[in-house]
Coordinates of C-alpha atoms in Angstrom, one line a residue:
M1 CA -20.8 16.0 1.7
D2 CA -22.0 16.4 5.5
D3 CA -20.3 13.9 7.3
H4 CA -23.0 13.1 9.9
S5 CA -25.1 12.3 7.2
L6 CA -23.0 10.1 5.4
K7 CA -22.7 8.4 8.6
V8 CA -26.4 7.5 9.5
L9 CA -26.5 6.6 5.8
D10 CA -24.2 3.9 6.2
Y11 CA -21.8 5.4 3.9
F12 CA -18.9 4.9 6.1
H13 CA -19.9 1.0 6.7
L14 CA -19.6 0.8 2.9
L15 CA -16.5 2.0 2.4
N16 CA -15.2 -0.9 4.9
T17 CA -16.3 -3.3 2.6
L18 CA -14.7 -1.2 0.0
K19 CA -11.5 -1.3 1.7
E20 CA -11.5 -5.1 2.1
L21 CA -11.7 -5.3 -1.5
S22 CA -8.5 -3.3 -2.2
T23 CA -5.0 -5.0 -2.0
S24 CA -2.5 -2.3 -1.0
S25 CA -2.4 0.5 1.8
L26 CA -2.6 2.9 -1.3
G27 CA -6.0 1.2 -2.4
R28 CA -7.2 1.4 1.3
N29 CA -6.4 4.9 2.0
R30 CA -7.9 5.9 -1.2
C31 CA -11.0 3.8 -0.5
E32 CA -11.2 5.8 3.0
A33 CA -10.9 9.0 1.2
L34 CA -13.8 8.8 -1.3
R35 CA -16.7 10.7 -1.3
P36 CA -19.6 11.7 -3.2
R37 CA -19.0 14.3 -5.9
S38 CA -21.5 16.8 -7.4
D39 CA -19.8 17.1 -11.0
L40 CA -21.8 15.1 -13.7
S41 CA -18.8 14.7 -15.8
A42 CA -16.7 13.6 -13.3
I43 CA -19.0 10.9 -11.9
Q44 CA -19.9 9.9 -15.6
T45 CA -15.9 9.3 -16.0
R46 CA -15.9 7.4 -12.6
L47 CA -18.4 5.2 -13.7
A48 CA -17.1 4.4 -16.9
E49 CA -13.5 3.4 -15.2
V50 CA -15.0 1.3 -12.8
L51 CA -17.4 -0.8 -15.4
E52 CA -14.3 -0.9 -17.8
F53 CA -12.5 -2.6 -14.7
K54 CA -15.5 -5.2 -14.0
E55 CA -15.3 -5.8 -17.6
I56 CA -11.3 -6.7 -17.2
L57 CA -12.1 -8.6 -13.9
E58 CA -15.0 -10.6 -15.5
T59 CA -13.1 -11.7 -18.9
L60 CA -9.2 -11.6 -18.2
G61 CA -9.5 -12.1 -14.5
D62 CA -7.6 -10.3 -11.7
P63 CA -4.8 -7.7 -13.0
P64 CA -1.4 -8.2 -11.0
L65 CA -2.2 -5.9 -8.0
Y66 CA -1.2 -7.5 -5.4
G67 CA 2.2 -6.9 -4.0
I68 CA 1.8 -2.8 -4.9
K69 CA 4.8 -1.2 -2.6
E70 CA 4.4 1.8 -0.6
V71 CA 7.2 3.7 -2.0
G72 CA 5.8 7.2 -1.2
G73 CA 7.9 7.1 2.0
I74 CA 11.2 6.2 0.0
L75 CA 10.5 9.1 -2.6
K76 CA 9.7 11.7 0.3
R77 CA 13.0 10.8 1.6
L78 CA 14.8 11.7 -1.8
E79 CA 13.7 15.0 -1.7
V80 CA 16.3 15.9 0.6
E81 CA 19.4 16.4 -1.2
G82 CA 22.1 13.9 -0.6
S83 CA 20.0 11.2 1.3
S84 CA 20.6 7.7 0.4
L85 CA 18.4 4.6 0.3
T86 CA 19.3 1.4 1.7
I87 CA 19.4 -2.0 -0.1
Q88 CA 15.7 -2.7 1.0
E89 CA 14.4 0.5 -0.2
L90 CA 16.1 0.0 -3.7
I91 CA 14.8 -3.4 -3.9
D92 CA 11.2 -1.8 -3.2
I93 CA 11.8 0.4 -6.0
L94 CA 12.9 -2.4 -8.2
D95 CA 9.6 -4.4 -7.2
H96 CA 7.5 -1.0 -8.4
I97 CA 9.2 -0.7 -11.7
E98 CA 8.9 -4.6 -12.1
L99 CA 4.9 -4.2 -10.9
C100 CA 4.4 -1.5 -13.7
R101 CA 5.7 -3.4 -16.4
R102 CA 3.4 -6.6 -15.7
L103 CA 0.7 -4.1 -15.4
R104 CA 1.0 -2.8 -19.0
R105 CA 2.0 -6.5 -20.3
F106 CA -1.4 -7.8 -18.9
F107 CA -3.4 -4.5 -20.0
R108 CA -2.0 -5.4 -23.5
K109 CA -4.0 -8.4 -23.3
A110 CA -7.2 -6.3 -23.2
E111 CA -6.7 -4.8 -26.7
A112 CA -9.7 -6.6 -27.9
I113 CA -11.7 -5.0 -25.0
R114 CA -12.9 -1.6 -25.1
I115 CA -11.4 0.3 -22.0
P116 CA -10.4 3.6 -23.3
H117 CA -10.3 5.4 -19.6
L118 CA -8.3 2.4 -18.2
Q119 CA -5.9 2.1 -21.0
E120 CA -5.3 6.1 -20.6
K121 CA -4.1 5.4 -17.4
I122 CA -1.8 2.6 -17.8
S123 CA 0.0 4.4 -20.7
K124 CA 0.9 6.6 -17.9
L125 CA 2.9 4.4 -16.0
S126 CA 6.3 4.7 -16.4
S127 CA 8.8 2.7 -18.1
L128 CA 11.8 2.9 -16.0
K129 CA 14.4 -0.1 -17.8
I130 CA 17.4 1.8 -17.6
L131 CA 16.9 2.6 -13.9
E132 CA 15.9 -1.2 -13.2
R133 CA 19.0 -2.5 -15.5
E134 CA 21.5 -0.4 -13.4
I135 CA 19.9 -1.4 -9.9
L136 CA 20.1 -5.3 -10.8
Q137 CA 23.4 -4.6 -12.3
A138 CA 24.4 -3.6 -8.7
I139 CA 22.1 -5.4 -6.3
D140 CA 20.2 -8.8 -6.1
K141 CA 16.6 -9.6 -4.6
K142 CA 18.4 -11.3 -1.8
G143 CA 19.9 -7.8 -0.5
E144 CA 23.6 -8.0 -1.5
I145 CA 25.7 -5.7 -3.3
L146 CA 27.3 -7.6 -6.1
D147 CA 31.1 -7.5 -7.2
R148 CA 30.0 -6.4 -10.3
A149 CA 28.6 -3.3 -8.9
S150 CA 31.8 -1.4 -9.4
P151 CA 35.4 -2.7 -10.7
A152 CA 36.4 -0.9 -7.4
L153 CA 34.3 -3.1 -5.2
S154 CA 35.2 -6.1 -7.1
E155 CA 39.0 -5.6 -6.7
I156 CA 38.4 -4.9 -2.7
R157 CA 36.8 -8.4 -2.7
D158 CA 38.9 -9.8 -4.5
R159 CA 41.9 -8.8 -2.0
L160 CA 39.7 -9.4 0.7
R161 CA 39.0 -12.9 -0.5
E162 CA 42.6 -13.8 -0.6
F163 CA 43.7 -12.2 2.6
R164 CA 40.9 -14.2 4.3
E165 CA 42.1 -17.3 2.8
K166 CA 45.7 -16.4 3.8
A167 CA 44.4 -15.6 7.5
K168 CA 42.9 -19.1 7.7
K169 CA 45.7 -21.2 6.3
M170 CA 47.8 -19.5 9.0
L171 CA 45.4 -20.3 11.8
E172 CA 44.8 -24.0 10.2
H173 CA 48.3 -24.5 10.4
L174 CA 48.6 -23.2 14.1
L175 CA 45.6 -25.7 14.9
R176 CA 47.3 -28.5 13.1
R177 CA 50.4 -28.3 15.4
E178 CA 51.1 -31.3 18.1
D179 CA 52.8 -29.2 20.6
L180 CA 49.6 -26.7 20.4
Q181 CA 46.6 -29.3 20.7
P182 CA 46.5 -29.2 24.3
I183 CA 45.9 -25.5 24.6
F184 CA 42.9 -25.3 22.0
Q185 CA 39.2 -25.4 23.4
E186 CA 38.1 -26.2 20.2
S187 CA 39.4 -27.1 16.8
L188 CA 38.0 -24.0 15.0
I189 CA 38.6 -20.5 13.8
T190 CA 36.2 -17.9 14.7
L191 CA 35.9 -13.9 14.6
R192 CA 36.1 -11.2 17.4
N193 CA 36.0 -7.6 16.6
G194 CA 36.1 -8.3 13.0
R195 CA 39.6 -10.1 13.4
Y196 CA 40.5 -13.8 13.0
V197 CA 41.0 -15.7 16.5
L198 CA 41.5 -19.0 17.9
P199 CA 39.5 -20.5 20.9
I200 CA 42.3 -21.7 23.6
K201 CA 41.9 -22.8 27.3
A202 CA 41.7 -20.2 30.0
D203 CA 44.8 -21.8 31.8
A204 CA 46.6 -21.5 28.6
E205 CA 46.7 -17.9 27.7
H206 CA 50.7 -17.7 27.9
R207 CA 51.4 -20.8 25.9
L208 CA 51.1 -19.1 22.5
E209 CA 52.0 -15.4 22.1
G210 CA 49.2 -13.1 20.9
I211 CA 46.3 -10.8 22.0
I212 CA 43.2 -11.7 23.9
H213 CA 40.0 -10.1 22.3
D214 CA 37.3 -11.6 24.5
H215 CA 36.3 -14.4 26.5
S216 CA 33.2 -17.1 26.8
Q217 CA 30.7 -16.4 29.4
S218 CA 31.9 -19.0 31.5
R219 CA 35.6 -17.7 31.0
M220 CA 36.7 -21.1 30.4
T221 CA 37.8 -20.2 26.8
Y222 CA 39.7 -17.0 25.4
F223 CA 40.0 -15.7 22.2
L224 CA 43.0 -15.4 21.3
E225 CA 44.5 -13.5 18.0
P226 CA 48.3 -14.7 17.5
F227 CA 50.9 -11.9 16.9
S228 CA 51.9 -13.6 13.7
L229 CA 48.3 -12.9 12.7
I230 CA 48.5 -9.2 13.5
G231 CA 49.3 -7.8 10.1
L232 CA 46.7 -10.1 7.8
N233 CA 44.0 -9.0 10.1
N234 CA 44.8 -5.4 10.0
E235 CA 45.2 -5.5 6.3
I236 CA 41.5 -7.5 6.4
N237 CA 40.1 -4.7 8.6
I238 CA 41.4 -2.0 6.1
L239 CA 39.9 -3.5 3.1
V240 CA 36.6 -4.3 5.0
A241 CA 36.5 -0.5 5.7
E242 CA 37.0 0.4 1.9
E243 CA 34.5 -2.0 1.0
R244 CA 32.0 -0.5 3.4
E245 CA 32.9 2.9 1.8
E246 CA 32.8 1.7 -1.7
E247 CA 29.4 0.1 -0.8
Y248 CA 27.9 3.6 0.5
R249 CA 29.2 5.3 -2.7
I250 CA 27.4 2.5 -4.9
L251 CA 23.8 3.1 -2.6
A252 CA 24.6 6.7 -3.0
D253 CA 24.9 6.8 -7.1
L254 CA 21.9 4.4 -7.1
S255 CA 20.1 6.7 -5.1
E256 CA 20.8 10.1 -7.4
K257 CA 19.6 7.8 -10.0
V258 CA 16.5 7.2 -8.3
R259 CA 16.2 10.9 -7.3
K260 CA 16.3 12.1 -10.7
E261 CA 13.1 9.6 -12.1
R262 CA 11.2 10.5 -8.7
L263 CA 8.6 12.9 -10.5
N264 CA 7.7 9.7 -12.5
L265 CA 7.6 7.2 -9.8
W266 CA 5.3 9.7 -8.0
V267 CA 3.1 9.6 -11.0
D268 CA 3.0 5.8 -10.8
V269 CA 2.3 5.8 -7.0
E270 CA -1.2 8.0 -7.6
L271 CA -1.8 5.7 -10.5
L272 CA -1.3 2.5 -8.7
G273 CA -3.7 3.9 -5.8
E274 CA -6.0 4.9 -8.1
L275 CA -6.3 1.3 -9.9
D276 CA -6.5 -0.2 -6.5
L277 CA -9.6 1.7 -5.5
L278 CA -11.3 1.1 -9.1
S279 CA -10.5 -2.9 -8.7
A280 CA -12.3 -2.5 -5.2
M281 CA -14.9 -0.7 -6.9
A282 CA -15.5 -3.0 -9.5
R283 CA -15.4 -6.0 -7.2
L284 CA -18.0 -4.3 -5.1
S285 CA -20.2 -3.8 -8.0
I286 CA -19.8 -7.6 -8.9
L287 CA -20.9 -8.3 -5.1
L288 CA -23.7 -6.1 -5.5
K289 CA -24.7 -6.9 -9.2
G290 CA -24.8 -3.3 -9.5
V291 CA -25.9 -1.3 -13.0
R292 CA -25.0 2.0 -14.0
P293 CA -27.9 4.3 -13.8
F294 CA -28.7 7.3 -16.0
L295 CA -27.6 10.5 -14.6
N296 CA -29.4 13.9 -14.5
E297 CA -29.1 17.3 -12.8
E298 CA -32.8 18.0 -12.7
G299 CA -34.0 16.1 -9.5
R300 CA -35.8 13.0 -11.6
V301 CA -35.3 9.7 -9.5
D302 CA -36.5 6.3 -10.7
M303 CA -34.8 3.8 -9.0
K304 CA -36.2 0.7 -10.2
E305 CA -35.9 -2.6 -7.8
A306 CA -33.5 -0.9 -5.6
R307 CA -32.1 -3.1 -2.7
N308 CA -30.3 -1.8 0.3
P309 CA -26.4 -2.3 -0.3
I310 CA -25.8 -3.1 3.0
L311 CA -28.5 -5.6 3.3
A312 CA -27.6 -7.2 0.0
L313 CA -23.8 -7.7 1.1
Q314 CA -25.4 -10.2 3.9
D315 CA -28.1 -11.8 1.8
Q316 CA -28.9 -10.9 -1.7
N317 CA -31.8 -13.5 -1.5
R318 CA -33.5 -12.0 1.6
V319 CA -33.5 -8.4 0.4
V320 CA -36.8 -6.8 -0.9
P321 CA -36.4 -4.7 -4.0
I322 CA -38.2 -1.3 -4.0
H323 CA -39.0 1.3 -6.3
L324 CA -38.5 5.0 -5.8
R325 CA -39.8 7.9 -8.0
M326 CA -39.3 11.5 -7.7
G327 CA -39.2 14.6 -9.8
D328 CA -41.1 15.7 -13.0
G329 CA -42.3 18.5 -11.0
K330 CA -42.5 16.5 -7.4
K331 CA -40.1 17.7 -5.2
V332 CA -41.4 16.0 -2.0
L333 CA -41.7 12.4 -1.5
I334 CA -43.7 10.9 1.7
L335 CA -43.4 7.8 3.0
S336 CA -46.3 6.4 5.2
G337 CA -47.4 3.2 6.9
A338 CA -47.4 1.0 9.9
N339 CA -44.1 0.4 12.2
A340 CA -41.3 -1.6 11.2
G341 CA -43.1 -1.5 7.6
G342 CA -39.5 -1.0 6.3
K343 CA -39.8 3.0 5.9
T344 CA -36.6 3.8 7.4
V345 CA -34.7 1.3 5.5
A346 CA -36.7 2.5 2.1
L347 CA -35.3 5.9 2.9
K348 CA -31.3 4.8 3.8
T349 CA -31.6 2.8 0.6
F350 CA -32.4 6.0 -1.4
G351 CA -29.9 8.0 0.3
L352 CA -27.2 5.3 0.1
L353 CA -27.7 4.8 -3.9
T354 CA -27.5 8.5 -4.4
L355 CA -24.3 8.6 -2.6
M356 CA -23.0 5.7 -4.3
A357 CA -23.9 7.0 -7.8
Q358 CA -22.2 10.2 -7.1
S359 CA -19.2 8.7 -5.6
G360 CA -19.1 6.5 -9.5
L361 CA -20.2 3.3 -8.1
P362 CA -22.7 1.2 -9.7
I363 CA -25.8 0.5 -7.9
P364 CA -28.0 -2.3 -7.2
V365 CA -31.0 -1.3 -9.3
A366 CA -32.8 -2.5 -12.5
E367 CA -31.4 -1.7 -15.7
G368 CA -33.0 1.9 -16.8
S369 CA -32.8 3.1 -13.4
Q370 CA -32.6 6.9 -12.9
V371 CA -30.6 8.8 -10.3
S372 CA -30.2 12.8 -9.8
I373 CA -27.1 14.5 -8.8
F374 CA -27.5 16.7 -5.9
Q375 CA -24.9 19.2 -4.6
D376 CA -25.5 18.5 -1.1
V377 CA -27.0 15.1 0.9
F378 CA -28.5 15.7 4.5
A379 CA -30.0 12.8 6.6
V380 CA -31.5 13.1 10.0
I381 CA -32.4 9.1 10.5
G382 CA -33.3 6.9 13.4
D383 CA -32.7 7.0 17.0
E384 CA -29.6 9.6 17.4
Q385 CA -29.9 10.7 20.9
N386 CA -27.1 13.2 21.8
I387 CA -26.0 11.7 25.3
E388 CA -23.3 14.1 25.4
E389 CA -25.1 17.0 25.5
N390 CA -28.3 15.5 27.2
L391 CA -30.8 15.9 24.4
S392 CA -33.9 14.0 23.9
T393 CA -34.1 12.0 20.5
F394 CA -36.7 14.5 19.1
S395 CA -34.3 17.6 20.4
S396 CA -31.4 16.2 18.9
H397 CA -33.2 15.8 15.3
L398 CA -34.4 19.2 15.5
L399 CA -31.0 20.4 16.1
H400 CA -29.7 18.4 13.0
V401 CA -33.0 19.7 11.4
D402 CA -31.9 23.5 12.1
Q403 CA -28.3 22.9 10.4
I404 CA -29.8 21.5 7.6
L405 CA -32.1 24.4 7.2
K406 CA -28.7 26.7 7.1
K407 CA -27.0 24.8 4.7
S408 CA -29.4 23.4 2.3
N409 CA -30.7 24.6 -1.1
S410 CA -32.6 23.6 -3.9
Q411 CA -29.9 21.5 -5.4
S412 CA -30.0 19.4 -1.9
L413 CA -31.4 16.4 -1.1
V414 CA -32.9 16.4 2.4
L415 CA -33.7 12.8 4.1
L416 CA -35.9 13.1 7.2
D417 CA -37.1 10.3 9.3
E418 CA -39.2 10.0 12.3
L419 CA -40.6 13.7 12.7
G420 CA -44.0 14.1 13.7
V421 CA -46.1 11.2 12.4
G422 CA -44.7 9.1 9.6
T423 CA -41.3 9.2 7.8
H424 CA -40.6 11.9 5.2
A425 CA -38.4 12.1 2.6
S426 CA -38.2 15.3 0.8
E427 CA -35.9 16.8 -2.1
G428 CA -35.7 20.9 -1.9

C-alpha cells in the first residue's frame, strides 16, 4: 500500500493507538509494522483471530501477556558458537519459559470457547521443562549461582567458608589483644584487594608486622594485612579464582543448553509478538465496538452506520454515523455539498475503514456491512501543500494524482478530495 495514502487517511494515527494497547516491545513492533493486505484468505484468518481474542477478553479477562521479555537479542548472541550468557540473561530465558507455561495454562481454561485459530498458536508454544529445571538447579531469581549448581562449586565454596572463618578468627584474636588495642582505628575486619585486613592508625604502622594495602582518603587510617594471615589470604584468593572459573563453566554449560533450544525459543518469540498484536487489535475492536464485515473482491461496498474510528476514539457519542454504498456496476461515488458539510470526513472514513478491514481489524459499522478488498488504496485528501518543492496545494494534488494514474488499476481504490468542484471518491 502507498505510505502517503496511509498517512493522509490517518492509518498511522490508528497504529499509534494500537501500540498503546500492546504490552511489550514485541507487540509494539508488530503494531508499527501492521499493513493492509490484499489476500482475502489471509484477511479472513486475521479477522477470525482478532474476534477470538476479543471473545477471550470478554469472557476470561486478560491473558498473562504482561512481562514478555525481549529475548531475541539473547538468541542472536547464541548464534555465535562459544558465546556465554550472563546470569540475568538466563533469568530472562527462565521468565520466558514460565510465561509460555502460564499462557498454555490460561488458554486451557478456554476449552469451552471455540477459538481454533488461537488454540493452534498456543499449541506451538514450546514446553522446555528440562531446560527450565536445569536453570533453576543452578541459579535463583536473585541472580545468584547456587552451591548445588555443581559438586565442584559446592566443594570450593565449602573450603572458602572454612578458610574465611579461620581468617576472621585470627583477626578477631588480634583485635582482642590488649597490647594492640591502641593501634586500631576501629575494631572491625575489612577487605582490600580481596584480602582480609585490619584498619590501624597511621602512626602505628610499625607496631604490627604486615603489608599495607591501602589507606583512607585522609591518610589517618592504613589497612594492614598481618604477616600471619598472608598464607590464609593466598588460599582464599586461589579458591575465589577457582570459584569464578567454575561459575563461568556452569554459565557456559547452561548457555549451551539454551543454544540447543534456540529454534524453539525463536518460535516462541514470534508467537508472543503475534499474540500481543492480536490482543491489542482485540482491545481496539472493543473500544470501537467493531464488527466483522462481509468481505468481497468485486468492489461492492455497503458500510452501514459507519463511524470514523479516530473521532470515535475521542468521543463515541458525538460521531455521526454515515452510510456508504458502491458497487453493483457503479465504479464511481461522488460526494457533494456545502463547505464544512463532512465530505472529507466521510471520504477519510471510507478509506480508513477499508484499510482497517484489510488489516484484519473489525470496523465500527453496523452488522451486515460489506467491504471490498482492493489491491491498492490511493488517496489525495485535504490541504497537502508541498513547501519543500514550493508547490501550491492544487499543484501538489496534481502531482499525487499523476503518480496514482501511473500506479493504479481496476483493482485499486482511489479517493480524491477537493479537485475542481466538490469532493470525489472513485474506485477504478
